[in-house]
Short mmCIF file of C-alpha atoms and ligand atoms in Angstrom, two decimals:
data_model
loop_
_atom_site.label_atom_id
_atom_site.label_comp_id
_atom_site.label_asym_id
_atom_site.label_seq_id
_atom_site.Cartn_x
_atom_site.Cartn_y
_atom_site.Cartn_z
CA MET A 1 238.42 -66.43 234.10
CA ASN A 2 239.94 -69.82 234.52
CA ILE A 3 243.40 -69.84 233.52
CA LEU A 4 245.85 -72.66 232.36
CA VAL A 5 249.43 -71.81 232.71
CA THR A 6 252.05 -74.17 230.82
CA GLY A 7 255.55 -74.04 232.45
CA GLY A 8 253.94 -72.84 235.80
CA ALA A 9 256.39 -74.66 237.70
CA GLY A 10 259.39 -72.66 236.15
CA TYR A 11 261.33 -69.51 237.29
CA ILE A 12 258.97 -67.12 235.73
CA GLY A 13 255.85 -69.40 235.52
CA SER A 14 255.76 -69.97 239.16
CA HIS A 15 255.81 -66.13 239.87
CA VAL A 16 252.93 -65.66 237.46
CA VAL A 17 250.86 -68.45 239.08
CA LYS A 18 251.57 -66.96 242.71
CA GLU A 19 250.43 -63.52 241.12
CA LEU A 20 247.18 -64.98 239.71
CA LEU A 21 246.18 -66.83 243.03
CA LYS A 22 246.84 -63.81 244.85
CA ARG A 23 243.90 -62.24 242.81
CA ASN A 24 241.80 -65.39 243.19
CA TYR A 25 241.73 -66.71 239.74
CA HIS A 26 241.35 -70.51 239.22
CA VAL A 27 244.75 -71.58 237.90
CA VAL A 28 245.56 -74.88 236.32
CA THR A 29 249.28 -75.25 235.95
CA LEU A 30 250.43 -77.81 233.21
CA ASP A 31 254.24 -78.49 233.47
CA ASN A 32 256.22 -81.78 232.35
CA LEU A 33 258.54 -81.01 235.17
CA SER A 34 261.55 -81.29 232.62
CA LYS A 35 262.93 -78.27 234.17
CA GLY A 36 260.56 -76.89 236.45
CA HIS A 37 259.96 -77.81 240.34
CA ARG A 38 256.70 -79.23 241.87
CA GLU A 39 257.47 -77.15 245.00
CA ALA A 40 257.38 -74.11 242.96
CA VAL A 41 253.82 -74.00 242.39
CA THR A 42 252.23 -72.30 245.21
CA GLY A 43 248.43 -73.31 244.79
CA GLY A 44 245.69 -74.02 242.32
CA VAL A 45 245.62 -77.52 240.48
CA PHE A 46 248.87 -78.84 239.24
CA VAL A 47 248.85 -81.69 236.28
CA GLN A 48 252.29 -83.25 235.30
CA GLY A 49 251.98 -83.25 231.48
CA ASP A 50 253.14 -81.84 227.90
CA CYS A 51 251.43 -78.89 226.46
CA GLY A 52 251.83 -80.75 223.00
CA ASP A 53 249.38 -83.38 224.16
CA ALA A 54 246.27 -82.45 222.28
CA ALA A 55 243.82 -84.86 224.40
CA LEU A 56 245.14 -83.79 227.74
CA VAL A 57 244.87 -80.18 226.89
CA LYS A 58 241.30 -80.48 225.52
CA GLU A 59 240.36 -82.47 228.83
CA LEU A 60 241.92 -79.78 231.01
CA VAL A 61 240.00 -77.01 229.12
CA ARG A 62 236.68 -78.89 229.19
CA GLU A 63 237.13 -79.86 233.03
CA HIS A 64 238.21 -76.62 234.54
CA GLY A 65 236.37 -74.13 232.18
CA ILE A 66 239.60 -72.75 230.79
CA SER A 67 239.02 -69.20 228.94
CA ALA A 68 242.59 -67.92 228.94
CA VAL A 69 246.08 -69.50 228.63
CA VAL A 70 249.54 -68.41 229.75
CA HIS A 71 252.20 -70.34 227.57
CA LEU A 72 255.47 -70.11 229.11
CA ALA A 73 256.63 -73.86 228.65
CA ALA A 74 259.70 -74.02 226.46
CA ASP A 75 263.31 -74.75 226.32
CA SER A 76 265.21 -71.43 226.79
CA LEU A 77 268.86 -72.00 226.93
CA VAL A 78 270.28 -69.72 223.94
CA GLY A 79 273.52 -71.65 223.80
CA GLU A 80 271.88 -75.13 223.63
CA SER A 81 269.53 -73.93 221.06
CA MET A 82 272.39 -73.44 218.55
CA THR A 83 273.79 -77.00 218.91
CA ARG A 84 270.35 -78.57 219.24
CA PRO A 85 268.12 -76.72 216.81
CA ASP A 86 266.05 -79.89 216.43
CA LYS A 87 265.09 -80.17 219.97
CA TYR A 88 264.10 -76.43 220.28
CA CYS A 89 262.39 -76.52 217.02
CA GLN A 90 260.46 -79.87 218.18
CA ASN A 91 259.57 -78.36 221.42
CA ASN A 92 258.88 -74.67 221.36
CA LEU A 93 257.30 -74.93 217.81
CA GLY A 94 256.06 -78.30 217.39
CA ASN A 95 254.50 -78.75 220.62
CA GLY A 96 253.62 -75.11 220.65
CA ILE A 97 251.54 -75.52 217.31
CA ASN A 98 249.95 -78.62 218.68
CA PHE A 99 248.98 -77.00 221.83
CA LEU A 100 247.54 -73.88 219.92
CA THR A 101 245.49 -76.09 217.71
CA ALA A 102 244.13 -78.01 220.78
CA LEU A 103 243.15 -74.63 222.23
CA ALA A 104 241.64 -73.40 219.36
CA GLU A 105 239.59 -76.60 218.81
CA ALA A 106 238.58 -76.61 222.54
CA GLY A 107 237.05 -72.78 222.02
CA VAL A 108 239.94 -71.13 224.00
CA ARG A 109 240.12 -67.36 222.66
CA ARG A 110 242.63 -65.74 224.93
CA PHE A 111 246.35 -66.43 224.72
CA ILE A 112 249.50 -64.53 226.39
CA LEU A 113 252.77 -65.97 224.92
CA SER A 114 256.04 -65.63 227.08
CA SER A 115 258.38 -64.24 224.36
CA THR A 116 261.91 -62.78 224.35
CA ALA A 117 264.23 -59.86 223.63
CA ALA A 118 266.11 -62.56 221.66
CA VAL A 119 263.68 -61.97 218.85
CA TYR A 120 265.44 -58.72 217.94
CA GLY A 121 268.95 -60.26 217.42
CA GLU A 122 271.95 -57.57 217.28
CA PRO A 123 270.19 -54.32 218.00
CA GLU A 124 270.42 -51.86 215.39
CA TYR A 125 269.52 -49.13 218.00
CA THR A 126 268.69 -48.83 221.81
CA PRO A 127 266.50 -48.47 223.73
CA ILE A 128 264.78 -51.44 221.52
CA ASP A 129 261.10 -50.70 220.92
CA GLU A 130 258.67 -52.94 219.35
CA ALA A 131 259.38 -51.36 215.89
CA HIS A 132 262.78 -52.57 216.09
CA PRO A 133 263.60 -55.13 213.24
CA ALA A 134 263.06 -58.74 214.48
CA GLN A 135 266.03 -60.57 213.08
CA PRO A 136 266.71 -63.25 215.84
CA VAL A 137 270.42 -64.75 215.94
CA ASN A 138 269.77 -67.66 217.75
CA VAL A 139 267.18 -70.75 217.44
CA TYR A 140 265.77 -69.84 220.84
CA GLY A 141 264.66 -66.31 219.69
CA GLY A 142 263.69 -67.66 216.24
CA THR A 143 261.37 -70.35 217.64
CA LYS A 144 259.61 -67.55 219.77
CA LEU A 145 259.22 -65.32 216.79
CA MET A 146 258.00 -67.87 214.64
CA LEU A 147 255.33 -68.80 217.28
CA GLU A 148 254.22 -64.95 217.34
CA GLN A 149 253.94 -65.14 213.82
CA ILE A 150 251.67 -68.26 213.65
CA LEU A 151 249.84 -66.61 216.36
CA ARG A 152 248.56 -63.94 213.84
CA TRP A 153 247.37 -66.68 211.32
CA TYR A 154 245.52 -68.41 214.34
CA GLU A 155 243.88 -65.30 215.06
CA ARG A 156 242.57 -64.91 211.44
CA ALA A 157 241.33 -68.13 211.27
CA TYR A 158 240.01 -68.88 214.91
CA GLY A 159 239.63 -65.49 216.48
CA LEU A 160 242.14 -66.21 219.04
CA ARG A 161 243.44 -63.16 220.47
CA TYR A 162 246.86 -62.90 221.99
CA VAL A 163 249.36 -60.94 223.65
CA SER A 164 253.09 -61.59 223.42
CA LEU A 165 255.34 -60.44 225.90
CA ARG A 166 259.04 -59.89 225.01
CA TYR A 167 260.96 -59.98 228.35
CA PHE A 168 264.52 -58.49 228.67
CA ASN A 169 266.57 -60.04 231.58
CA ALA A 170 264.25 -61.71 234.07
CA ALA A 171 265.80 -61.60 237.61
CA GLY A 172 265.15 -61.53 241.42
CA ALA A 173 262.72 -63.42 243.29
CA ASP A 174 259.34 -62.99 244.96
CA PRO A 175 259.85 -60.72 247.83
CA GLY A 176 257.93 -63.39 250.07
CA GLY A 177 261.09 -65.49 249.69
CA ARG A 178 258.87 -68.63 249.12
CA ILE A 179 259.88 -69.12 245.40
CA GLY A 180 262.87 -67.93 243.29
CA GLU A 181 265.22 -69.00 240.55
CA ASP A 182 266.75 -72.55 240.41
CA HIS A 183 268.14 -73.93 237.18
CA ASP A 184 270.25 -76.64 236.45
CA PRO A 185 272.37 -76.09 234.67
CA GLU A 186 272.62 -72.25 236.00
CA THR A 187 273.96 -69.88 233.23
CA HIS A 188 272.24 -66.46 234.16
CA LEU A 189 274.65 -63.81 235.95
CA ILE A 190 272.65 -62.82 238.84
CA PRO A 191 271.91 -66.45 240.47
CA LEU A 192 275.79 -67.24 239.42
CA VAL A 193 277.01 -64.48 241.33
CA MET A 194 274.66 -65.37 244.25
CA GLN A 195 276.13 -68.79 244.42
CA ALA A 196 279.66 -67.10 244.36
CA ALA A 197 278.39 -64.82 247.36
CA LEU A 198 277.36 -68.40 249.19
CA GLY A 199 280.67 -69.97 248.51
CA GLN A 200 279.26 -72.52 246.02
CA ARG A 201 281.58 -71.11 243.39
CA ASP A 202 285.11 -70.18 243.65
CA LYS A 203 284.68 -67.00 241.28
CA ILE A 204 282.69 -65.11 238.91
CA VAL A 205 283.99 -64.66 235.31
CA ILE A 206 283.19 -61.56 233.58
CA TYR A 207 282.52 -62.67 229.90
CA GLY A 208 284.37 -59.80 227.85
CA THR A 209 285.76 -56.34 229.00
CA ASP A 210 286.24 -54.77 225.69
CA TYR A 211 282.78 -54.00 224.63
CA PRO A 212 281.80 -50.50 223.41
CA THR A 213 280.25 -49.69 226.54
CA PRO A 214 281.21 -47.15 229.37
CA ASP A 215 283.05 -49.82 231.62
CA GLY A 216 283.74 -52.41 228.61
CA THR A 217 281.43 -55.04 229.89
CA CYS A 218 277.64 -56.02 228.62
CA VAL A 219 274.79 -53.84 229.45
CA ARG A 220 271.23 -55.80 230.27
CA ASP A 221 268.03 -54.46 231.07
CA TYR A 222 267.29 -56.66 234.36
CA ILE A 223 263.53 -56.47 235.21
CA HIS A 224 262.08 -58.15 238.46
CA VAL A 225 260.26 -61.44 237.92
CA SER A 226 257.40 -60.16 239.99
CA ASP A 227 256.95 -57.09 237.57
CA LEU A 228 257.07 -59.35 234.73
CA ALA A 229 254.13 -61.54 236.58
CA VAL A 230 251.89 -58.29 237.05
CA ALA A 231 252.39 -57.60 233.18
CA HIS A 232 250.72 -61.02 232.51
CA ILE A 233 247.76 -60.10 234.64
CA LEU A 234 247.37 -56.99 232.97
CA ALA A 235 247.64 -58.50 229.59
CA LEU A 236 245.02 -61.28 230.49
CA GLU A 237 242.74 -58.67 231.90
CA ALA A 238 243.06 -56.59 228.55
CA LEU A 239 242.25 -59.54 226.36
CA ARG A 240 239.29 -60.22 228.84
CA ASP A 241 237.90 -56.73 228.39
CA GLY A 242 237.91 -57.02 224.49
CA GLY A 243 241.31 -55.60 223.74
CA PRO A 244 243.36 -56.23 220.57
CA SER A 245 246.12 -58.67 219.99
CA ALA A 246 249.55 -57.06 220.88
CA VAL A 247 253.07 -57.36 221.15
CA TYR A 248 254.90 -55.72 224.05
CA ASN A 249 258.37 -55.31 225.28
CA LEU A 250 259.21 -55.78 229.21
CA GLY A 251 262.17 -53.99 230.73
CA ASN A 252 263.01 -51.17 233.04
CA GLU A 253 264.36 -49.15 230.17
CA ARG A 254 267.65 -49.15 231.97
CA GLY A 255 270.90 -50.81 231.35
CA HIS A 256 273.36 -52.19 233.92
CA SER A 257 276.87 -53.66 233.10
CA VAL A 258 278.22 -56.76 234.32
CA ARG A 259 280.64 -55.02 236.62
CA GLU A 260 277.55 -52.83 238.07
CA VAL A 261 275.76 -56.26 238.79
CA VAL A 262 278.92 -57.61 240.48
CA GLU A 263 279.49 -54.54 242.58
CA THR A 264 275.74 -54.37 243.56
CA ALA A 265 275.99 -58.08 244.66
CA ARG A 266 279.07 -57.49 246.52
CA ARG A 267 277.37 -54.59 248.32
CA VAL A 268 274.02 -56.41 248.91
CA THR A 269 275.60 -59.83 250.29
CA GLY A 270 278.63 -58.21 252.11
CA VAL A 271 280.81 -61.12 250.38
CA ASP A 272 283.86 -60.07 248.61
CA PHE A 273 283.59 -63.13 246.12
CA VAL A 274 286.56 -63.30 243.40
CA VAL A 275 285.93 -61.87 239.97
CA GLU A 276 288.03 -62.61 237.04
CA GLU A 277 287.98 -61.05 233.57
CA GLY A 278 287.61 -63.77 230.76
CA PRO A 279 286.99 -63.61 227.02
CA ARG A 280 283.64 -62.79 225.46
CA ARG A 281 280.92 -65.25 225.35
CA GLU A 282 279.80 -65.93 221.81
CA GLY A 283 276.58 -64.38 220.65
CA ASP A 284 276.29 -61.63 223.28
CA PRO A 285 275.06 -58.30 222.02
CA ALA A 286 277.04 -55.44 223.65
CA VAL A 287 273.92 -53.84 224.77
CA LEU A 288 270.24 -54.78 225.30
CA VAL A 289 267.97 -52.16 226.71
CA ALA A 290 264.15 -51.94 226.51
CA GLY A 291 261.68 -49.29 225.30
CA SER A 292 258.88 -50.33 227.34
CA GLY A 293 256.59 -47.35 226.55
CA ARG A 294 253.91 -49.30 224.78
CA ILE A 295 252.78 -51.44 227.58
CA GLN A 296 253.03 -48.66 229.99
CA ARG A 297 250.78 -46.44 227.85
CA ASP A 298 248.40 -49.47 226.75
CA LEU A 299 247.79 -51.38 230.03
CA GLY A 300 249.26 -49.07 232.57
CA TRP A 301 252.11 -51.39 233.52
CA ARG A 302 254.72 -49.93 236.11
CA PRO A 303 257.63 -51.58 237.29
CA ARG A 304 257.62 -51.93 241.25
CA TYR A 305 260.97 -53.24 241.78
CA GLY A 306 262.79 -50.98 239.12
CA GLU A 307 266.21 -50.78 241.04
CA LEU A 308 268.79 -53.14 240.61
CA GLU A 309 269.83 -53.22 244.30
CA GLU A 310 266.23 -54.54 244.88
CA ILE A 311 266.27 -56.97 242.14
CA VAL A 312 269.48 -58.31 243.65
CA ARG A 313 268.35 -58.11 247.23
CA THR A 314 265.46 -60.36 246.59
CA ALA A 315 267.56 -62.95 244.68
CA TRP A 316 269.93 -62.92 247.74
CA GLU A 317 266.99 -63.48 250.34
CA TRP A 318 265.88 -66.67 248.11
CA HIS A 319 269.42 -68.06 247.47
CA ARG A 320 270.42 -67.47 250.99
CA GLY A 321 266.94 -69.22 252.21
CA HIS A 322 267.42 -72.04 249.84
CA PRO A 323 271.08 -72.55 249.29
CA ARG A 324 270.45 -75.88 247.44
CA GLY A 325 267.37 -74.48 245.43
CA TYR A 326 264.25 -76.46 245.81
CA GLY A 327 266.17 -79.55 246.52
CA GLY A 328 267.20 -78.12 249.75
N1 UFG B 401 277.73 -62.96 232.00
C1 UFG B 401 279.02 -63.14 232.50
N2 UFG B 401 279.34 -64.15 233.35
C2 UFG B 401 278.76 -65.22 233.68
C3 UFG B 401 277.12 -65.03 233.17
C4 UFG B 401 276.94 -63.98 232.38
O1 UFG B 401 279.71 -62.02 232.49
O2 UFG B 401 279.06 -66.11 234.42
C5 UFG B 401 277.18 -61.87 231.32
C6 UFG B 401 276.85 -62.27 229.88
O3 UFG B 401 277.88 -62.28 229.02
C7 UFG B 401 275.83 -61.10 229.72
C8 UFG B 401 275.13 -60.85 230.99
O4 UFG B 401 275.98 -61.41 231.97
O5 UFG B 401 276.37 -60.03 229.21
C9 UFG B 401 273.86 -61.35 231.19
O6 UFG B 401 273.86 -63.17 230.74
P1 UFG B 401 272.85 -63.83 231.02
O7 UFG B 401 273.30 -65.17 230.89
O8 UFG B 401 272.50 -63.79 232.72
O9 UFG B 401 271.52 -63.47 230.29
P2 UFG B 401 271.51 -63.07 228.85
O10 UFG B 401 271.45 -61.58 228.62
O11 UFG B 401 272.54 -63.77 227.94
O12 UFG B 401 270.24 -63.77 228.35
C10 UFG B 401 268.79 -63.57 228.83
C11 UFG B 401 267.88 -64.70 228.74
C12 UFG B 401 267.77 -65.05 227.46
C13 UFG B 401 267.23 -64.11 226.60
C14 UFG B 401 268.08 -62.82 226.64
C15 UFG B 401 267.25 -61.78 225.95
O13 UFG B 401 268.48 -65.67 229.61
O14 UFG B 401 266.85 -66.22 227.31
O15 UFG B 401 268.21 -62.45 227.99
O16 UFG B 401 267.63 -60.54 226.33
F1 UFG B 401 266.87 -64.57 225.09
#
């Protein structure tokens, strides 16, 4: 299979590209570099452009004999999505639909969607399995869910089979230390904590200590980005072998509180950075833990870096080696 990866210069996308290259797939990365980094793409063909550009997409499919796609290009900040629904609907949905249509017309019949736990909204129970009601509480999650639903109709009309991967909290970095997480602005807990350990921030603020959890702080299911990347390969190969369309959660099925992350980072980095307790951040559910049994059963996926300590250690290696991210 020759594979087109949109958003392949981003945090998760660059890890997917690296994993594909490791297995000798021919990879074409399409990224408009609005958020991604050219330096994060470790090989294959790189094209700067928009996935919503139908003519470009059709040309790439023809020129490179693309038979499968991994679609990660999207805006993904939950907070921003609430104040700029127009931007999220236009980019994630509008461009997403243009992209799908171009692929269908060009004859591509295998599609992996980068989706999110944000499709579930406020959990009614945990661990959250795929049967949990999907009632997103933010625009970002809403756009991903709508794209999943649109995929069902494209399958009916064009025979395009898909796998949607609903990630929980992606974290960590490639253990080789060559690629990692570099967002601007940075909003995610683990990279922020790494920046505090490097002395680039004077403190970490814990958003809320009065949640109904064992230590009062939010619990999340952190999954190593390389484990996520491997899941994309398994999904692509399942589609290649004739497998059906499917939706899978991706998490470690284990929750860690904000305090645990902070303590683990202090231990791993050896830096006793300042931690402050602050008010809750709007829209944060108390607990998000995945039930990931379905992808384990169907595709044989197993997390390799399941321990929080390993996730934080690989993040630390990247941040320490690249204190200014890709700009350094
Ligand atoms: N947190 C802090 N202080 C900070 C930053 C974060 O206490 O400075 C807390 C948050 O309140 C939350 C936890 O750390 O409880 C994790 O926060 P992140 O921002 O790292 O991640 P989220 O759980 O908010 O969001 C992530 C992805 C989303 C996705 C969501 C779905 O970034 O894109 O998981 O599970 F939608």
